[in-house]
Amino acid sequence: MSRSAHPAGPRHADVLPDGHYSAPPADLNALDPKVWAQTVARDADGVVTVGGLAVTRLAEEYGTPAYVLDEADFRARARAWRTAFGSDADVFYAGKAFLSRAVVRWLDEEGLNLDVCSGGELATALSAGMPADRIAFHGNNKSPEEIERAVRAGVGRIVLDSFQEIVRVAHIAQSLGQRQRVQIRITVGVEAHTHEFIATAHEDQKFGIPLAGGQAAEAVRRALQLDGLELIGIHSHIGSQIFDMSGFEVAAHRVVGLLKDIRDEHGVELPEIDLGGGLGIAYTSDDDPREPHEIAKALTEIVTRECEGARLRTPRISVEPGRAIVGPTAFTLYEVGTVKPLDGLRTYVSVDGGMSDNIRTALYDAEYSVALVSRASDAEPVLARVVGKHCESGDIVVKDAFLPGDLAPGDLIAVPATGAYCRSMASNYNHVLRPPVVAVRDGEARVIVRRETEEDLLRLDVG
Ligand SMILES: *Cc1c(COP(=O)(O)O)cnc(C)c1O
């Protein structure tokens, strides 16, 4: 279709309706390797493939929408983190980003540990055979039942998040005749998001015990006194989608300062320090994430330097990447349903999913990319917005994107970098059925989480 068939939407460099300046990429058929999973490519016919399989075939076999996950890429990223940190550190994959039994097995095989933060995540991890001593249990409001299950299972650590929880976990462990290994999560007064960090007053949130005012030191005092607990370290998680290491620098400085105070007061050098996760990925070509080996080098240097300054033995470091491992490995495959050009504004492209399979755009104003994947096109780019099928005008998947002007119902489009916090945050809004997760590897595909059915929905509705 020519531009006259789609009159809406500026074609070239333009000011978007919300005032942002944007220009279409030089080639809409190109797939930026920064945002697409490793094995994604466009074949000679213009069809996008992943793991050697055409998306058109995947759509036929598994339907749309579907999350398509590149298993080789997942394993490669997990391995890169593991290798980068070496044997003197531990990498805990943050299961909340996306957890399934297949993922647990991949992590186990690649030598990673696992963070869980609910009974459901713990059950998934254990049912897939993750050794309990490689599981860390997180959360600001773990129920007594969850704590008991975790202690009984023998999880490697519980990360304590409040004064009440210190007592609660100690009591439960003791009543089971156990001594539970724990860390205390503190807030260091740093909050990092994307390219910036703020080093003031970010104790004002639900997680952790503030370092400020001596609260963290008091928590350590109490934990050290309780027989049911073995305090192994201090935990700090400063934010998400972080690109800049300076937030970690301040956090490490403050955590090591606490370790020094603990040594001075109690004569104890805690053996571990956990710096959390939050490392950023590329959602669009504008994002420039760091490689795991650069991150490992930077974090190790920071902690070593701080400990030398404080005359402490360097503790064992652990990190907890979630998004950085799974985020880039998957894309969401959608079928275009309607294409609605709005004069002078943009073209609205409706797909067969939406905020139920990707809430991040509505929730965080997240940015995503999108491409036509069932064919190549040389049509002029049009400014588009990819929206879902939900009864809600905020149901936006990709806010601003350029797509070929000949886009039509039945085309397949894909949104890359949806591996993290999309399936795991998916809902049944409008009684829409949650999409499957299809893993591809070496020319083969298999469903690792199946598509929800109407029977699944009705099974819960016992009315
Ligand atoms: C969410 C979370 C992570 C993972 O964050 P990503 O941004 O996915 O890397 C790690 N640790 C803790 C404690 C978290 O809450």
Coordinates of C-alpha atoms and ligand atoms in Angstrom, one line a residue:
M1 CA 0.0 0.0 0.0
S2 CA 1.2 3.5 -0.7
R3 CA 1.2 6.4 1.7
S4 CA -2.1 7.6 0.3
A5 CA -3.7 4.4 1.5
H6 CA -2.3 5.1 5.0
P7 CA -2.5 8.9 5.2
A8 CA -1.9 9.0 8.9
G9 CA 1.5 9.3 10.4
P10 CA 4.6 11.3 9.4
R11 CA 7.0 9.2 7.4
H12 CA 10.4 10.7 8.1
A13 CA 12.1 12.5 10.9
D14 CA 9.4 14.0 12.9
V15 CA 8.1 15.4 16.1
L16 CA 5.8 12.9 17.8
P17 CA 2.5 14.1 19.1
D18 CA 3.9 14.0 22.6
G19 CA 6.7 16.2 21.7
H20 CA 9.5 13.6 21.3
Y21 CA 11.7 13.8 18.3
S22 CA 12.0 10.6 16.3
A23 CA 13.1 9.3 13.0
P24 CA 12.4 6.0 11.3
P25 CA 15.4 3.6 11.2
A26 CA 17.2 3.5 7.8
D27 CA 16.0 0.0 7.1
L28 CA 12.8 -1.4 8.7
N29 CA 13.7 -4.9 7.7
A30 CA 16.9 -4.9 9.7
L31 CA 16.9 -6.6 13.1
D32 CA 19.2 -5.0 15.6
P33 CA 21.1 -7.8 17.4
K34 CA 21.1 -5.7 20.5
V35 CA 17.4 -6.1 21.0
W36 CA 16.7 -9.5 19.3
A37 CA 17.6 -12.9 20.7
Q38 CA 20.9 -14.3 19.4
T39 CA 19.6 -16.8 16.8
V40 CA 17.0 -14.4 15.2
A41 CA 17.6 -13.7 11.6
R42 CA 15.6 -12.9 8.4
D43 CA 15.7 -15.6 5.7
A44 CA 16.0 -15.2 2.0
D45 CA 12.3 -14.9 1.6
G46 CA 12.2 -12.1 4.2
V47 CA 10.6 -14.3 6.9
V48 CA 12.2 -14.0 10.4
T49 CA 13.5 -17.2 11.9
V50 CA 14.7 -18.1 15.4
G51 CA 16.6 -21.2 16.3
G52 CA 16.3 -22.0 12.6
L53 CA 12.5 -22.0 12.6
A54 CA 10.3 -19.6 10.6
V55 CA 8.0 -17.5 12.8
T56 CA 5.2 -18.2 10.2
R57 CA 5.5 -21.9 11.0
L58 CA 5.6 -21.3 14.8
A59 CA 2.5 -19.2 14.5
E60 CA 0.7 -21.9 12.5
E61 CA 1.7 -24.6 15.0
Y62 CA 1.3 -22.8 18.3
G63 CA -1.0 -19.9 17.5
T64 CA -0.6 -16.2 18.4
P65 CA 0.1 -14.4 20.6
A66 CA 3.0 -16.5 21.8
Y67 CA 6.2 -15.8 23.7
V68 CA 9.0 -17.4 21.7
L69 CA 12.1 -18.1 23.7
D70 CA 15.6 -18.8 22.3
E71 CA 17.0 -21.5 24.5
A72 CA 20.5 -21.3 23.2
D73 CA 20.5 -17.6 23.9
F74 CA 19.2 -18.1 27.5
R75 CA 21.9 -20.7 28.2
A76 CA 24.6 -18.5 26.6
R77 CA 23.7 -15.6 28.8
A78 CA 23.4 -17.7 31.9
R79 CA 26.8 -19.1 31.2
A80 CA 28.3 -15.7 30.4
W81 CA 27.2 -14.5 33.9
R82 CA 28.5 -17.6 35.6
T83 CA 31.9 -17.5 33.8
A84 CA 32.3 -13.7 34.3
F85 CA 31.9 -14.1 38.1
G86 CA 34.0 -17.3 38.4
S87 CA 34.2 -19.6 41.3
D88 CA 34.6 -16.9 44.0
A89 CA 31.1 -15.5 43.5
D90 CA 27.6 -16.8 43.1
V91 CA 25.0 -15.9 40.4
F92 CA 21.4 -16.2 41.5
Y93 CA 18.9 -15.9 38.7
A94 CA 15.9 -13.8 39.9
G95 CA 13.1 -16.2 39.2
K96 CA 10.4 -13.5 39.3
A97 CA 11.6 -12.3 35.8
F98 CA 10.3 -15.6 34.3
L99 CA 10.2 -19.0 36.0
S100 CA 9.2 -22.3 34.6
R101 CA 10.5 -25.8 35.2
A102 CA 12.4 -25.9 32.0
V103 CA 14.1 -22.6 33.0
V104 CA 15.0 -24.1 36.4
R105 CA 16.6 -27.1 34.7
W106 CA 18.6 -24.9 32.3
L107 CA 19.9 -22.9 35.3
D108 CA 20.8 -26.0 37.2
E109 CA 22.7 -27.3 34.2
E110 CA 24.5 -24.0 33.7
G111 CA 25.6 -23.8 37.3
L112 CA 23.5 -20.9 38.4
N113 CA 21.6 -20.5 41.7
L114 CA 18.0 -19.2 42.0
D115 CA 16.1 -16.5 43.8
V116 CA 12.5 -17.1 44.7
C117 CA 10.1 -14.8 46.4
S118 CA 6.9 -16.8 47.1
G119 CA 5.7 -20.3 47.9
G120 CA 4.7 -20.7 44.3
E121 CA 8.2 -19.9 43.0
L122 CA 9.7 -22.1 45.6
A123 CA 7.4 -25.0 44.6
T124 CA 8.3 -24.5 40.9
A125 CA 12.0 -24.6 41.7
L126 CA 11.9 -27.6 43.9
S127 CA 9.6 -29.6 41.5
A128 CA 12.2 -29.1 38.8
G129 CA 14.9 -30.4 41.0
M130 CA 16.9 -27.3 41.9
P131 CA 19.0 -28.3 44.9
A132 CA 17.5 -26.4 47.9
D133 CA 20.9 -25.2 49.1
R134 CA 21.2 -23.2 45.8
I135 CA 17.9 -21.4 46.4
A136 CA 17.6 -18.0 48.1
F137 CA 14.2 -17.0 49.5
H138 CA 13.2 -13.3 49.3
G139 CA 10.2 -11.1 50.0
N140 CA 9.1 -8.4 52.3
N141 CA 6.1 -10.4 53.7
K142 CA 6.8 -14.1 53.6
S143 CA 4.1 -15.9 55.4
P144 CA 4.9 -18.2 58.3
E145 CA 3.8 -21.2 56.1
E146 CA 6.2 -20.0 53.4
I147 CA 9.1 -19.6 55.9
E148 CA 8.4 -23.1 57.3
R149 CA 8.4 -24.7 53.9
A150 CA 11.7 -22.9 53.0
V151 CA 13.4 -23.9 56.2
R152 CA 12.2 -27.5 55.9
A153 CA 13.3 -27.7 52.3
G154 CA 16.7 -26.5 53.4
V155 CA 17.0 -23.4 51.3
G156 CA 20.6 -22.0 51.1
R157 CA 19.5 -18.6 52.5
I158 CA 16.5 -16.6 53.6
V159 CA 16.9 -12.9 53.0
L160 CA 15.4 -11.1 56.1
D161 CA 13.5 -8.0 55.3
S162 CA 12.2 -6.7 58.7
F163 CA 12.7 -6.8 62.4
Q164 CA 9.6 -8.9 62.8
E165 CA 10.9 -11.4 60.2
I166 CA 14.2 -11.8 62.0
V167 CA 12.3 -13.1 65.0
R168 CA 9.8 -15.1 62.9
V169 CA 12.4 -17.0 61.0
A170 CA 14.5 -17.6 64.1
H171 CA 11.6 -19.0 65.9
I172 CA 10.4 -21.3 63.1
A173 CA 14.0 -22.6 62.4
Q174 CA 14.5 -23.2 66.1
S175 CA 11.2 -25.0 66.5
L176 CA 12.3 -27.3 63.6
G177 CA 15.6 -27.9 65.3
Q178 CA 17.5 -26.0 62.6
R179 CA 19.8 -23.1 62.2
Q180 CA 18.8 -21.2 59.1
R181 CA 21.4 -19.3 57.0
V182 CA 20.2 -15.8 56.5
Q183 CA 21.2 -12.4 55.0
I184 CA 19.8 -9.1 56.1
R185 CA 18.5 -6.9 53.3
I186 CA 19.3 -3.3 53.9
T187 CA 18.5 -0.1 52.1
V188 CA 21.6 2.0 51.6
G189 CA 19.9 5.3 50.5
V190 CA 20.6 4.7 46.8
E191 CA 17.9 4.1 44.2
A192 CA 19.0 3.4 40.6
H193 CA 16.8 3.3 37.6
T194 CA 17.9 3.3 34.0
H195 CA 20.7 5.8 33.4
E196 CA 20.5 7.7 36.7
F197 CA 20.8 7.0 40.4
I198 CA 19.7 9.1 43.3
A199 CA 21.6 8.9 46.5
T200 CA 19.2 10.5 49.0
A201 CA 16.2 9.5 50.9
H202 CA 15.3 6.3 49.1
E203 CA 14.7 4.5 52.4
D204 CA 11.1 5.5 51.7
Q205 CA 10.0 2.1 50.3
K206 CA 8.8 -1.2 51.5
F207 CA 11.9 -3.3 51.1
G208 CA 14.8 -3.7 53.5
I209 CA 16.0 -2.2 56.7
P210 CA 17.4 1.3 56.5
L211 CA 21.1 1.7 57.1
A212 CA 20.3 5.3 58.2
G213 CA 19.7 5.9 61.9
G214 CA 21.5 2.7 62.9
Q215 CA 18.5 0.4 62.1
A216 CA 20.5 -2.0 60.0
A217 CA 23.2 -2.3 62.7
E218 CA 20.4 -3.0 65.3
A219 CA 19.0 -5.7 63.0
V220 CA 22.4 -7.3 62.8
R221 CA 22.7 -7.1 66.6
R222 CA 19.4 -9.0 67.0
A223 CA 20.1 -11.6 64.4
L224 CA 23.5 -12.4 65.9
Q225 CA 21.8 -13.2 69.2
L226 CA 19.3 -15.7 67.9
D227 CA 20.2 -19.4 68.0
G228 CA 17.9 -20.2 65.0
L229 CA 19.9 -18.0 62.7
E230 CA 23.3 -18.1 61.1
L231 CA 23.9 -14.6 59.7
I232 CA 26.1 -15.0 56.6
G233 CA 25.9 -11.6 55.0
I234 CA 24.3 -8.3 54.0
H235 CA 22.1 -7.9 50.9
S236 CA 21.4 -4.7 48.9
H237 CA 19.3 -4.4 45.7
I238 CA 19.2 -0.8 44.4
G239 CA 16.8 -0.8 41.5
S240 CA 16.2 -2.1 37.9
Q241 CA 17.2 -1.5 34.3
I242 CA 20.5 0.1 35.5
F243 CA 23.2 1.0 33.0
D244 CA 25.5 3.0 35.2
M245 CA 27.8 1.4 37.8
S246 CA 28.0 4.4 40.1
G247 CA 24.9 3.4 42.0
F248 CA 26.6 0.1 42.8
E249 CA 29.7 1.9 43.8
V250 CA 27.9 3.9 46.5
A251 CA 25.9 0.8 47.6
A252 CA 29.0 -1.3 48.0
H253 CA 30.8 1.5 49.9
R254 CA 27.9 1.7 52.3
V255 CA 27.5 -2.1 52.7
V256 CA 31.2 -2.5 53.4
G257 CA 31.0 0.3 55.9
L258 CA 28.4 -1.7 57.7
L259 CA 30.5 -4.9 57.6
K260 CA 33.4 -2.9 59.1
D261 CA 31.1 -1.6 61.9
I262 CA 29.9 -5.2 62.6
R263 CA 33.6 -6.3 62.8
D264 CA 34.4 -3.5 65.2
E265 CA 31.4 -4.1 67.4
H266 CA 31.1 -7.9 67.4
G267 CA 34.4 -9.1 66.2
V268 CA 32.7 -10.9 63.3
E269 CA 33.5 -10.6 59.7
L270 CA 30.4 -11.6 57.7
P271 CA 31.5 -13.9 54.8
E272 CA 29.1 -12.7 52.1
I273 CA 27.8 -9.6 50.3
D274 CA 24.9 -9.7 47.8
L275 CA 24.6 -6.7 45.5
G276 CA 21.3 -7.7 44.0
G277 CA 20.3 -7.5 40.4
G278 CA 18.9 -4.7 38.2
L279 CA 21.3 -4.7 35.3
G280 CA 19.8 -3.1 32.2
I281 CA 19.1 -4.6 28.8
A282 CA 18.4 -3.1 25.4
Y283 CA 14.7 -2.7 24.7
T284 CA 15.4 -0.3 21.8
S285 CA 18.5 0.5 19.8
D286 CA 19.1 3.5 22.0
D287 CA 20.0 1.3 25.1
D288 CA 23.6 0.3 25.6
P289 CA 23.9 -2.4 28.2
R290 CA 27.2 -3.7 29.6
E291 CA 28.5 -7.2 29.1
P292 CA 28.5 -9.5 32.1
H293 CA 32.3 -9.6 32.2
E294 CA 32.5 -5.8 32.4
I295 CA 29.9 -5.8 35.2
A296 CA 31.7 -8.6 37.1
K297 CA 35.0 -6.8 36.8
A298 CA 33.6 -3.5 38.0
L299 CA 31.7 -5.0 40.9
T300 CA 34.6 -7.2 42.0
E301 CA 37.0 -4.2 41.9
I302 CA 34.6 -2.0 43.8
V303 CA 34.1 -4.5 46.6
T304 CA 37.8 -5.4 46.8
R305 CA 38.9 -1.8 47.0
E306 CA 36.3 -0.9 49.7
C307 CA 37.3 -4.0 51.7
E308 CA 41.0 -3.1 51.5
G309 CA 40.2 0.4 52.7
A310 CA 38.3 -1.1 55.6
R311 CA 40.9 -3.8 56.3
L312 CA 38.4 -6.5 55.8
R313 CA 38.8 -9.9 54.1
T314 CA 36.9 -9.6 50.8
P315 CA 33.6 -11.4 51.2
R316 CA 32.1 -13.8 48.7
I317 CA 30.0 -11.7 46.3
S318 CA 26.7 -12.7 44.9
V319 CA 24.6 -11.0 42.2
E320 CA 21.0 -11.6 41.2
P321 CA 20.4 -10.8 37.5
G322 CA 16.9 -11.6 36.2
R323 CA 16.1 -9.3 33.3
A324 CA 19.7 -9.4 32.0
I325 CA 19.5 -13.1 31.5
V326 CA 16.0 -13.8 30.3
G327 CA 14.8 -10.4 28.9
P328 CA 16.6 -10.4 25.6
T329 CA 16.0 -14.1 24.9
A330 CA 12.3 -13.9 24.0
F331 CA 10.0 -12.0 21.7
T332 CA 6.2 -11.9 21.6
L333 CA 4.7 -12.9 18.3
Y334 CA 1.4 -11.3 17.5
E335 CA -1.0 -11.3 14.5
V336 CA -2.2 -7.9 13.3
G337 CA -6.0 -7.6 13.5
T338 CA -6.8 -4.1 12.5
V339 CA -4.8 -1.2 11.1
K340 CA -6.3 2.2 11.8
P341 CA -4.6 5.3 10.4
L342 CA -5.5 8.5 12.3
D343 CA -5.0 11.6 10.2
G344 CA -2.0 13.7 11.2
L345 CA -1.4 11.5 14.3
R346 CA -0.3 8.0 13.8
T347 CA -1.5 4.5 12.7
Y348 CA -3.0 2.3 15.4
V349 CA -2.1 -1.3 14.9
S350 CA -4.2 -3.7 17.0
V351 CA -2.8 -7.1 17.9
D352 CA -4.4 -10.2 19.3
G353 CA -2.9 -9.7 22.8
G354 CA -2.0 -6.6 24.7
M355 CA -1.7 -5.4 28.4
S356 CA -2.6 -9.0 29.6
D357 CA 0.7 -10.3 28.1
N358 CA 2.8 -7.2 28.5
I359 CA 1.8 -4.8 31.3
R360 CA 5.1 -3.0 31.4
T361 CA 4.2 -0.3 28.9
A362 CA 1.1 0.6 30.8
L363 CA 2.8 0.1 34.2
Y364 CA 6.2 1.7 33.8
D365 CA 5.9 3.6 30.5
A366 CA 8.4 1.0 29.2
E367 CA 9.7 1.4 25.7
Y368 CA 9.8 -1.4 23.2
S369 CA 10.7 -2.0 19.6
V370 CA 8.6 -3.9 17.0
A371 CA 9.1 -5.4 13.6
L372 CA 7.1 -7.0 10.8
V373 CA 8.4 -10.6 10.9
S374 CA 6.2 -12.6 8.5
R375 CA 7.7 -10.9 5.4
A376 CA 10.0 -8.1 4.4
S377 CA 8.6 -4.9 3.1
D378 CA 10.0 -1.9 1.2
A379 CA 6.9 0.3 1.9
E380 CA 7.5 3.7 3.4
P381 CA 7.6 3.7 7.2
V382 CA 4.6 5.1 9.1
L383 CA 4.6 6.2 12.7
A384 CA 2.6 3.6 14.5
R385 CA 1.4 2.6 18.0
V386 CA 0.9 -1.1 18.7
V387 CA -2.1 -1.6 20.9
G388 CA -3.9 -4.7 22.3
K389 CA -7.5 -6.0 22.3
H390 CA -8.4 -5.0 25.8
C391 CA -11.2 -2.6 26.9
E392 CA -8.9 0.1 28.1
S393 CA -7.3 2.9 26.1
G394 CA -4.1 2.5 28.1
D395 CA -3.7 -0.9 26.5
I396 CA -0.5 -0.1 24.7
V397 CA 2.3 -2.5 23.8
V398 CA 4.6 -0.3 21.9
K399 CA 4.0 3.4 22.3
D400 CA 6.0 4.8 19.3
A401 CA 7.4 2.7 16.5
F402 CA 7.8 2.8 12.8
L403 CA 6.2 0.0 10.8
P404 CA 5.9 -0.5 7.0
G405 CA 3.0 1.5 5.5
D406 CA 1.7 -1.6 3.8
L407 CA 1.1 -3.4 7.1
A408 CA -2.2 -5.3 6.9
P409 CA -4.4 -7.7 8.9
G410 CA -2.9 -11.2 9.0
D411 CA 0.7 -9.9 9.1
L412 CA 2.8 -11.2 12.0
I413 CA 4.7 -8.6 14.1
A414 CA 7.0 -9.3 17.0
V415 CA 8.0 -7.3 20.0
P416 CA 11.6 -8.2 21.1
A417 CA 13.0 -8.3 24.6
T418 CA 9.9 -9.6 26.3
G419 CA 11.5 -12.5 28.1
A420 CA 11.4 -10.7 31.5
Y421 CA 8.4 -9.5 33.4
C422 CA 5.9 -10.2 30.6
R423 CA 4.7 -13.8 31.0
S424 CA 5.4 -13.5 34.8
M425 CA 3.2 -10.5 35.1
A426 CA 0.6 -11.7 32.6
S427 CA -3.1 -11.5 33.6
N428 CA -6.5 -12.7 32.5
Y429 CA -7.9 -9.2 32.1
N430 CA -11.1 -9.4 29.9
H431 CA -10.8 -13.2 30.4
V432 CA -8.1 -13.2 27.7
L433 CA -6.1 -16.5 27.8
R434 CA -2.5 -16.2 28.7
P435 CA -0.1 -17.1 25.8
P436 CA 2.2 -20.1 25.8
V437 CA 6.0 -19.9 26.0
V438 CA 7.5 -21.8 23.2
A439 CA 11.2 -22.6 23.5
V440 CA 13.2 -23.1 20.3
R441 CA 16.7 -24.6 19.9
D442 CA 18.6 -26.1 17.0
G443 CA 15.6 -26.3 14.6
E444 CA 13.2 -27.7 17.2
A445 CA 10.4 -26.0 19.2
R446 CA 8.6 -27.2 22.3
V447 CA 6.0 -25.6 24.5
I448 CA 7.5 -25.1 28.0
V449 CA 4.4 -23.2 29.4
R450 CA 1.2 -24.1 27.5
R451 CA -1.5 -21.7 26.4
E452 CA -4.3 -21.2 28.8
T453 CA -7.7 -22.5 27.8
E454 CA -11.2 -21.5 28.6
E455 CA -11.4 -24.7 30.7
D456 CA -8.5 -23.3 32.8
L457 CA -10.5 -20.2 33.4
L458 CA -13.7 -21.9 34.2
R459 CA -12.1 -24.4 36.5
L460 CA -11.4 -21.6 38.9
D461 CA -14.9 -20.2 38.6
V462 CA -16.8 -22.6 40.9
G463 CA -19.9 -20.4 41.3
Ligands
LIG1 C1 13.8 -8.0 41.1 C2 15.0 -8.4 41.9 C3 16.1 -8.8 41.2 C4 16.2 -8.9 39.7 O1 16.1 -7.7 39.1 P1 16.3 -7.6 37.5 O2 16.1 -6.1 37.2 O3 15.4 -8.5 36.9 O4 17.8 -8.0 37.3 C5 17.2 -9.2 42.0 N1 17.2 -9.2 43.3 C6 16.1 -8.8 44.0 C7 16.1 -8.8 45.5 C8 15.0 -8.3 43.3 O5 13.9 -7.9 44.0

